[in-house]
């Protein structure tokens, strides 16, 4: 069951209707059973795996309370071993086995490939990180263990964010499930509005960019010009942004319908003025997770407990640099068991390392000059980073990057002219949308009538386009992670 389908919209309608009718305890059972139903629509045989991860961390957290540090460390190790062990088996075993055999064969071992038929469970990367964060937060004594299993299970399995996030913190969400919200029309209005935004971004924009990206990346790299590489880098950057932010909008809106508030997951990342700023704006729940549960502990820096602020970077000390590169390698592999994803992570680590060196020398510049200069440099670099993320191989990514650096590769165009025009128009629309939302709307917020009419018109146009384009053809990109 995917968000851009009538099946999901029907399930959501039934859950929201029953939620506001039923008493408190029945509401929790409704959410839990609806979440299992949602996941079971994909493959019901993987439900026990989801429940195992949920039960293990609930049990571990219960037995941590009031115990010695050494005992809590043992329980934490049990949790990490089981969760990361399952994640490794289903997501990485084939990758590491194939590479180990290939490496051995380089030295004449002549080993046959291992045939493994392992299906990657939907959303395992997301709910594994979520349950791990709960156990670690209890270990750190940031939160108390939740005694009510169904309440805790709602936090882990809540269907709007189960398969592609946002990655939630227990301290931000569990208390919201525990509250007995009274019905408010504001929940319905804001929730439906966010869902409509998400469906519009997915079915009208992202799904119509996808064929252009697929066509471009299916070209021979010999036929690509440097202009083609830049265009494809930007096009895929736009596609994955609209696709994943669409999912986040729908997840946030679906939760809001029952009075649950999720932290935001995107904040106009393509207007970022630095790599640090970009990762404060892109996939905020993941980048802040990596910050608090991996990077800061490795760097020996005090840990926060908020899925806000993105991936902050400590000073450029030796141990911080090691933590930076290790975090980004893991961040890359989290997205997929392929060398291209690791290459994507290392690229970001290199860019951030360079930024650490350059940034102190720009502090005397005017704030506006720094922001504009940062945008001009940051945006192309972030788009170039998407090349290995989307490429079929490291070799393909290296050839495409080489085109960008080759002055002779700017002498022809390999794609249809409308592809370049569409890319430019999309970028222009992002700039206009950011300007209107962040600069203009706050100035006219008191003119309620004009603002309401504009809202009605824009929402009506989006709804019409969603109805026209709504087809459960393309899954969300982050479903594969």
Coordinates of C-alpha atoms in Angstrom, one line a residue:
X1 CA 0.0 0.0 0.0
X2 CA 1.5 3.3 -1.1
X3 CA 0.5 6.9 -0.3
X4 CA -0.3 7.8 -3.9
X5 CA -3.1 5.2 -4.1
X6 CA -6.8 5.2 -3.4
X7 CA -6.3 2.2 -1.0
X8 CA -4.2 4.3 1.3
X9 CA -6.6 7.2 1.2
X10 CA -9.5 4.9 2.1
X11 CA -7.6 3.4 5.0
X12 CA -6.7 6.8 6.2
X13 CA -10.3 8.0 6.0
X14 CA -11.5 4.9 8.0
X15 CA -8.8 5.3 10.7
X16 CA -9.3 9.0 11.2
X17 CA -13.1 8.6 11.4
X18 CA -13.0 5.8 13.9
X19 CA -10.2 7.5 15.9
X20 CA -12.3 10.5 16.8
X21 CA -15.3 8.2 17.7
X22 CA -13.6 5.6 19.9
X23 CA -12.4 6.0 23.5
X24 CA -8.7 6.4 24.4
X25 CA -7.7 2.7 24.8
X26 CA -9.6 1.7 21.7
X27 CA -7.8 4.5 19.8
X28 CA -4.4 3.0 20.5
X29 CA -5.5 -0.5 19.5
X30 CA -6.9 1.1 16.3
X31 CA -3.6 2.8 15.4
X32 CA -1.6 -0.4 16.1
X33 CA -3.9 -2.7 14.2
X34 CA -4.2 -0.2 11.3
X35 CA -0.4 0.0 11.2
X36 CA 0.0 -3.7 11.0
X37 CA -2.6 -3.9 8.3
X38 CA -0.9 -1.1 6.3
X39 CA 2.5 -3.0 6.5
X40 CA 0.8 -6.4 5.8
X41 CA -0.5 -5.1 2.5
X42 CA 3.1 -5.3 1.3
X43 CA 4.1 -8.7 2.7
X44 CA 2.3 -10.1 5.7
X45 CA 5.2 -12.6 6.3
X46 CA 7.5 -9.8 7.4
X47 CA 5.2 -8.6 10.1
X48 CA 6.9 -10.9 12.7
X49 CA 10.2 -9.2 11.9
X50 CA 8.7 -5.8 12.6
X51 CA 7.1 -7.0 15.8
X52 CA 10.4 -8.7 16.9
X53 CA 12.3 -5.4 16.7
X54 CA 9.5 -3.7 18.5
X55 CA 9.3 -6.2 21.4
X56 CA 13.1 -6.5 21.8
X57 CA 13.6 -2.8 22.4
X58 CA 10.5 -2.5 24.6
X59 CA 11.7 -5.4 26.8
X60 CA 15.3 -4.1 26.9
X61 CA 14.2 -0.6 28.0
X62 CA 12.0 -2.0 30.7
X63 CA 14.9 -3.9 32.3
X64 CA 17.3 -0.9 32.0
X65 CA 15.3 1.2 34.5
X66 CA 17.1 1.6 37.8
X67 CA 19.9 -0.8 37.0
X68 CA 23.7 -0.3 37.1
X69 CA 25.6 1.2 34.2
X70 CA 27.3 -2.1 33.3
X71 CA 24.0 -4.0 33.3
X72 CA 22.4 -1.2 31.1
X73 CA 25.4 -1.5 28.8
X74 CA 24.8 -5.2 28.4
X75 CA 21.2 -4.7 27.6
X76 CA 22.1 -2.0 25.1
X77 CA 24.5 -4.4 23.4
X78 CA 21.7 -7.0 23.2
X79 CA 19.5 -4.4 21.5
X80 CA 22.1 -3.2 19.0
X81 CA 23.2 -6.8 18.2
X82 CA 19.7 -8.0 17.4
X83 CA 18.6 -4.8 15.5
X84 CA 21.8 -4.3 13.6
X85 CA 22.2 -8.0 13.0
X86 CA 18.8 -8.2 11.3
X87 CA 19.5 -5.0 9.3
X88 CA 22.9 -6.5 8.2
X89 CA 21.4 -9.8 7.2
X90 CA 18.5 -8.5 5.1
X91 CA 20.3 -5.4 3.6
X92 CA 24.0 -6.0 3.5
X93 CA 24.8 -9.7 3.6
X94 CA 24.6 -10.2 -0.2
X95 CA 26.7 -7.1 -0.8
X96 CA 29.5 -8.0 1.6
X97 CA 29.4 -11.7 0.6
X98 CA 29.8 -10.8 -3.1
X99 CA 32.6 -8.4 -2.5
X100 CA 34.4 -10.8 -0.2
X101 CA 34.3 -13.5 -2.9
X102 CA 35.4 -11.1 -5.5
X103 CA 38.3 -10.0 -3.4
X104 CA 39.3 -13.6 -2.7
X105 CA 39.2 -14.4 -6.4
X106 CA 41.7 -11.6 -7.1
X107 CA 44.2 -13.8 -5.2
X108 CA 43.3 -17.0 -7.2
X109 CA 40.8 -18.5 -4.8
X110 CA 38.3 -19.2 -7.6
X111 CA 35.2 -19.2 -5.4
X112 CA 31.7 -19.5 -6.9
X113 CA 29.2 -16.7 -6.1
X114 CA 26.8 -17.4 -3.3
X115 CA 23.2 -17.5 -4.4
X116 CA 21.1 -15.9 -1.7
X117 CA 17.4 -15.1 -2.1
X118 CA 17.0 -12.4 0.5
X119 CA 14.1 -9.8 0.2
X120 CA 14.7 -6.4 1.8
X121 CA 11.9 -5.8 4.2
X122 CA 10.1 -2.5 3.6
X123 CA 11.1 0.3 5.9
X124 CA 13.6 -1.8 7.9
X125 CA 16.3 1.0 7.8
X126 CA 13.8 3.4 9.3
X127 CA 12.1 1.4 12.0
X128 CA 15.4 -0.1 13.1
X129 CA 17.0 3.4 13.6
X130 CA 13.8 4.4 15.4
X131 CA 13.8 1.5 17.9
X132 CA 17.6 1.9 18.5
X133 CA 17.2 5.6 19.3
X134 CA 14.5 4.7 21.9
X135 CA 16.8 2.2 23.6
X136 CA 19.8 4.6 23.6
X137 CA 17.6 7.4 24.9
X138 CA 16.5 5.2 27.8
X139 CA 20.1 4.1 28.4
X140 CA 21.2 7.8 28.5
X141 CA 18.3 8.5 30.8
X142 CA 16.9 11.1 28.5
X143 CA 13.5 9.4 28.8
X144 CA 11.8 6.9 31.0
X145 CA 10.9 3.5 29.5
X146 CA 7.3 3.3 28.4
X147 CA 5.4 0.7 30.4
X148 CA 2.4 0.4 28.1
X149 CA 3.4 -1.9 25.2
X150 CA 0.6 -0.8 22.8
X151 CA 1.5 2.8 23.4
X152 CA 5.1 2.1 22.6
X153 CA 4.2 -0.1 19.6
X154 CA 2.1 2.8 18.2
X155 CA 5.3 5.0 18.3
X156 CA 7.3 2.3 16.4
X157 CA 4.7 1.1 13.9
X158 CA 2.6 4.2 13.2
X159 CA 1.7 3.7 9.6
X160 CA 2.2 7.2 8.1
X161 CA 5.9 7.2 8.9
X162 CA 6.6 3.4 9.1
X163 CA 8.3 2.8 5.8
X164 CA 10.1 6.1 5.0
X165 CA 10.1 8.3 8.0
X166 CA 10.5 10.9 9.4
X167 CA 12.6 9.0 12.0
X168 CA 10.9 9.9 15.2
X169 CA 12.3 10.3 18.7
X170 CA 10.2 8.7 21.5
X171 CA 10.5 11.8 23.6
X172 CA 8.8 13.9 20.9
X173 CA 6.0 11.5 20.0
X174 CA 5.0 9.0 22.6
X175 CA 3.4 11.6 24.9
X176 CA 1.3 12.7 22.0
X177 CA -0.2 9.2 21.6
X178 CA -0.8 9.2 25.4
X179 CA -2.7 12.5 25.3
X180 CA -6.5 12.3 24.9
X181 CA -6.9 14.8 22.2
X182 CA -10.2 16.6 21.7
X183 CA -11.4 16.9 18.1
X184 CA -10.5 20.1 16.4
X185 CA -11.4 21.1 12.8
X186 CA -7.9 22.7 12.7
X187 CA -6.4 19.1 12.8
X188 CA -8.4 18.1 9.7
X189 CA -7.8 21.3 7.7
X190 CA -4.0 21.4 8.3
X191 CA -3.7 17.6 7.8
X192 CA -5.6 17.5 4.5
X193 CA -3.7 20.5 3.3
X194 CA -0.3 18.9 3.9
X195 CA -1.5 15.6 2.3
X196 CA -2.7 17.6 -0.8
X197 CA 0.7 19.3 -1.0
X198 CA 2.4 15.9 -0.8
X199 CA 0.2 14.3 -3.4
X200 CA 0.8 17.3 -5.7
X201 CA 4.6 17.2 -5.4
X202 CA 4.6 13.4 -6.0
X203 CA 2.1 12.6 -8.7
X204 CA 2.2 16.0 -10.6
X205 CA 5.9 17.0 -10.3
X206 CA 8.2 14.1 -9.2
X207 CA 6.5 11.4 -11.2
X208 CA 6.7 13.6 -14.4
X209 CA 10.4 14.4 -13.8
X210 CA 11.2 10.7 -13.4
X211 CA 10.9 9.8 -17.2
X212 CA 13.3 12.6 -18.0
X213 CA 15.8 11.4 -15.5
X214 CA 15.5 7.7 -16.5
X215 CA 15.9 8.6 -20.1
X216 CA 19.0 10.7 -19.4
X217 CA 20.7 8.1 -17.3
X218 CA 20.0 5.4 -19.9
X219 CA 22.2 7.4 -22.4
X220 CA 25.7 6.3 -23.2
X221 CA 28.1 8.4 -21.2
X222 CA 30.1 8.9 -24.4
X223 CA 27.0 10.7 -25.8
X224 CA 26.6 13.0 -22.8
X225 CA 27.9 16.5 -22.9
X226 CA 28.9 18.5 -19.8
X227 CA 25.6 20.4 -20.1
X228 CA 23.8 17.0 -20.1
X229 CA 25.6 15.9 -16.9
X230 CA 24.7 19.2 -15.1
X231 CA 21.1 19.0 -16.3
X232 CA 20.8 15.3 -15.1
X233 CA 22.4 16.2 -11.8
X234 CA 19.9 19.0 -11.2
X235 CA 16.9 17.0 -12.6
X236 CA 17.5 14.0 -10.3
X237 CA 18.2 16.5 -7.4
X238 CA 14.7 18.0 -8.1
X239 CA 13.1 14.5 -8.5
X240 CA 14.4 13.1 -5.2
X241 CA 13.6 16.3 -3.4
X242 CA 10.0 16.5 -4.6
X243 CA 9.5 12.8 -4.2
X244 CA 10.8 12.5 -0.6
X245 CA 9.5 15.8 0.6
X246 CA 6.1 14.7 -0.8
X247 CA 6.2 11.6 1.4
X248 CA 7.1 13.7 4.4
X249 CA 4.2 16.1 3.7
X250 CA 1.8 13.2 3.5
X251 CA 3.2 11.5 6.6
X252 CA 3.0 14.8 8.6
X253 CA -0.5 15.5 7.3
X254 CA -1.8 12.0 8.0
X255 CA -0.5 12.2 11.6
X256 CA -2.0 15.7 12.0
X257 CA -5.5 14.4 11.1
X258 CA -5.5 12.7 14.6
X259 CA -3.7 15.5 16.4
X260 CA -0.2 14.2 16.2
X261 CA 2.6 16.6 15.3
X262 CA 5.7 15.4 13.6
X263 CA 8.9 17.4 13.3
X264 CA 9.6 18.9 9.8
X265 CA 11.9 16.9 7.6
X266 CA 12.7 19.4 4.9
X267 CA 13.2 23.2 4.8
X268 CA 14.1 24.4 1.3
X269 CA 17.5 22.7 1.2
X270 CA 18.4 24.0 -2.3
X271 CA 18.7 27.6 -1.0
X272 CA 21.3 26.5 1.6
X273 CA 24.3 28.8 1.9
X274 CA 26.8 26.0 3.0
X275 CA 27.0 22.2 3.2
X276 CA 26.3 22.6 6.9
X277 CA 23.2 24.6 6.1
X278 CA 22.1 22.0 3.5
X279 CA 22.1 19.2 6.1
X280 CA 20.2 21.3 8.5
X281 CA 17.5 21.4 5.8
X282 CA 17.6 18.0 4.0
X283 CA 16.1 14.8 5.6
X284 CA 16.4 16.5 9.0
X285 CA 15.3 13.5 11.0
X286 CA 18.0 11.3 9.5
X287 CA 20.8 13.8 9.6
X288 CA 20.0 14.7 13.3
X289 CA 19.9 11.0 14.1
X290 CA 23.4 10.5 12.6
X291 CA 24.5 13.5 14.6
X292 CA 23.2 12.4 18.0
X293 CA 23.7 8.6 17.8
X294 CA 26.9 8.4 15.8
X295 CA 28.9 11.5 14.9
X296 CA 28.8 13.4 18.2
X297 CA 29.6 10.3 20.4
X298 CA 32.5 9.4 18.1
X299 CA 33.7 13.0 18.2
X300 CA 33.4 13.2 22.0
X301 CA 30.9 16.1 21.9
X302 CA 27.8 16.5 24.1
X303 CA 24.8 14.9 22.6
X304 CA 21.5 16.6 22.0
X305 CA 18.1 14.9 22.0
X306 CA 16.1 16.6 19.2
X307 CA 15.4 15.6 15.7
X308 CA 16.0 19.2 14.7
X309 CA 19.0 21.2 13.5
X310 CA 20.3 18.6 11.1
X311 CA 23.9 17.3 11.0
X312 CA 26.0 19.8 13.0
X313 CA 29.8 19.7 12.7
X314 CA 32.3 20.1 15.5
X315 CA 35.6 21.9 15.1
X316 CA 38.2 20.4 12.7
X317 CA 40.2 18.3 15.2
X318 CA 41.7 15.0 14.1
X319 CA 39.2 12.8 16.0
X320 CA 36.3 14.9 14.6
X321 CA 37.6 14.4 11.1
X322 CA 37.7 10.6 11.6
X323 CA 34.2 10.8 13.1
X324 CA 33.0 12.8 10.1
X325 CA 34.3 10.4 7.5
X326 CA 33.0 7.3 9.3
X327 CA 29.6 8.9 9.8
X328 CA 29.3 9.7 6.2
X329 CA 30.4 6.3 5.0
X330 CA 27.6 4.8 7.3
X331 CA 25.2 7.5 6.1
X332 CA 25.9 6.4 2.5
X333 CA 25.6 2.7 3.2
X334 CA 22.4 3.3 5.1
X335 CA 20.8 4.4 1.8
X336 CA 21.8 1.2 0.1
X337 CA 24.3 -1.7 -0.2
X338 CA 26.2 -0.4 -3.1
X339 CA 29.6 1.3 -3.5
X340 CA 27.9 4.2 -5.3
X341 CA 26.1 5.2 -2.0
X342 CA 29.4 5.0 -0.1
X343 CA 30.9 7.2 -2.8
X344 CA 28.0 9.7 -2.2
X345 CA 28.8 9.7 1.5
X346 CA 32.6 10.2 1.0
X347 CA 31.9 13.1 -1.5
X348 CA 29.9 14.9 1.2
X349 CA 32.6 14.3 3.8
X350 CA 35.2 15.8 1.5
X351 CA 33.1 18.8 0.7
X352 CA 32.4 19.4 4.4
X353 CA 36.1 19.0 5.2
X354 CA 37.0 21.7 2.6
X355 CA 34.2 23.9 4.0
X356 CA 35.8 23.7 7.4
X357 CA 39.0 25.0 6.0
X358 CA 37.5 27.8 3.9
X359 CA 34.7 29.0 6.2
X360 CA 36.9 30.9 8.8
X361 CA 38.3 33.1 6.0
X362 CA 34.8 34.2 5.0
X363 CA 33.7 35.5 8.3
X364 CA 34.7 39.1 7.6
X365 CA 32.4 39.3 4.5
X366 CA 29.0 40.9 4.6
X367 CA 26.3 38.5 5.7
X368 CA 24.3 38.8 2.4
X369 CA 27.5 38.4 0.4
X370 CA 28.4 35.2 2.3
X371 CA 24.9 33.8 1.8
X372 CA 24.8 34.5 -1.9
X373 CA 28.4 33.3 -2.4
X374 CA 27.6 30.2 -0.4
X375 CA 24.5 29.4 -2.4
X376 CA 26.4 29.8 -5.7
X377 CA 29.0 27.3 -4.5
X378 CA 26.9 25.0 -2.4
X379 CA 24.0 24.3 -4.9
X380 CA 26.2 22.9 -7.7
X381 CA 28.2 20.8 -5.3
X382 CA 25.1 19.3 -3.7
X383 CA 23.7 18.5 -7.2
X384 CA 26.9 16.9 -8.3
X385 CA 26.7 14.7 -5.2
X386 CA 23.5 13.2 -6.6
X387 CA 25.4 11.7 -9.6
X388 CA 26.8 8.6 -7.7
X389 CA 23.5 8.3 -5.8
X390 CA 21.6 7.8 -9.1
X391 CA 24.4 6.2 -11.2
X392 CA 24.5 2.5 -12.0
X393 CA 28.2 2.2 -11.1
X394 CA 31.2 4.1 -9.7
X395 CA 32.7 4.1 -13.2
X396 CA 29.6 5.8 -14.6
X397 CA 29.7 8.5 -11.8
X398 CA 33.4 9.1 -12.4
X399 CA 32.9 9.5 -16.1
X400 CA 30.0 12.0 -15.6
X401 CA 32.1 14.0 -13.1
X402 CA 34.9 14.0 -15.6
X403 CA 32.7 15.5 -18.2
X404 CA 32.0 18.5 -15.9
X405 CA 35.8 19.1 -15.6
X406 CA 36.4 18.7 -19.3
X407 CA 36.2 22.1 -21.1
X408 CA 35.8 20.3 -24.5
X409 CA 32.6 18.5 -23.2
X410 CA 30.7 21.8 -23.3
X411 CA 30.6 21.9 -27.1
X412 CA 27.4 20.0 -27.8
X413 CA 24.0 19.1 -26.4
X414 CA 23.0 15.4 -26.2
X415 CA 19.4 15.7 -25.0
X416 CA 16.2 17.3 -26.2
X417 CA 16.1 21.0 -25.8
X418 CA 12.9 20.9 -23.7
X419 CA 14.7 19.0 -21.0
X420 CA 17.1 21.9 -20.3
X421 CA 14.1 24.3 -20.3
X422 CA 12.1 22.1 -17.9
X423 CA 15.1 22.0 -15.5
X424 CA 15.5 25.7 -15.6
X425 CA 11.8 26.3 -15.0
X426 CA 11.7 23.9 -12.0
X427 CA 14.7 25.7 -10.4
X428 CA 13.0 29.1 -11.0
X429 CA 9.7 27.8 -9.4
X430 CA 11.7 26.7 -6.3
X431 CA 13.2 30.2 -6.0
X432 CA 9.7 31.8 -6.5
X433 CA 8.0 29.5 -4.0
X434 CA 10.7 30.2 -1.4
X435 CA 10.5 33.9 -1.9
X436 CA 6.7 33.9 -1.7
X437 CA 6.5 31.7 1.4
X438 CA 9.4 33.1 3.4
X439 CA 9.4 36.8 2.3
X440 CA 6.0 37.9 0.9
X441 CA 3.4 35.9 2.8
X442 CA 4.6 37.1 6.2
X443 CA 4.2 40.7 5.0
X444 CA 0.5 40.1 3.9
X445 CA -0.5 37.7 6.7
X446 CA -2.9 40.3 8.1
X447 CA -4.9 40.5 4.8
X448 CA -7.0 37.5 5.6
X449 CA -9.4 37.8 2.7
X450 CA -6.9 38.0 -0.1
X451 CA -4.8 35.3 1.5
X452 CA -7.9 33.0 1.9
X453 CA -8.9 33.5 -1.7
X454 CA -5.3 32.8 -2.9
X455 CA -5.4 29.6 -0.7
X456 CA -8.7 28.4 -2.1
X457 CA -7.5 29.0 -5.7
X458 CA -4.1 27.3 -5.2
X459 CA -5.6 24.3 -3.3
X460 CA -8.3 23.9 -6.0
X461 CA -5.8 23.8 -8.8
X462 CA -3.6 21.3 -6.9
X463 CA -6.6 19.1 -6.2
X464 CA -7.7 19.1 -9.8
X465 CA -4.2 18.1 -10.9
X466 CA -3.8 15.4 -8.3
X467 CA -7.1 13.8 -9.4
X468 CA -5.9 13.9 -13.0
X469 CA -2.5 12.4 -12.3
X470 CA -3.2 10.1 -9.3
X471 CA -2.0 6.7 -10.3
X472 CA -0.2 4.2 -8.0
X473 CA 2.5 3.6 -10.6
X474 CA 5.7 5.0 -9.1
X475 CA 6.6 4.1 -5.6
X476 CA 8.4 6.7 -3.5
X477 CA 12.2 6.6 -4.0
X478 CA 13.0 6.2 -0.3
X479 CA 10.9 3.0 -0.1
X480 CA 14.0 1.1 -1.4
X481 CA 16.1 2.2 1.6

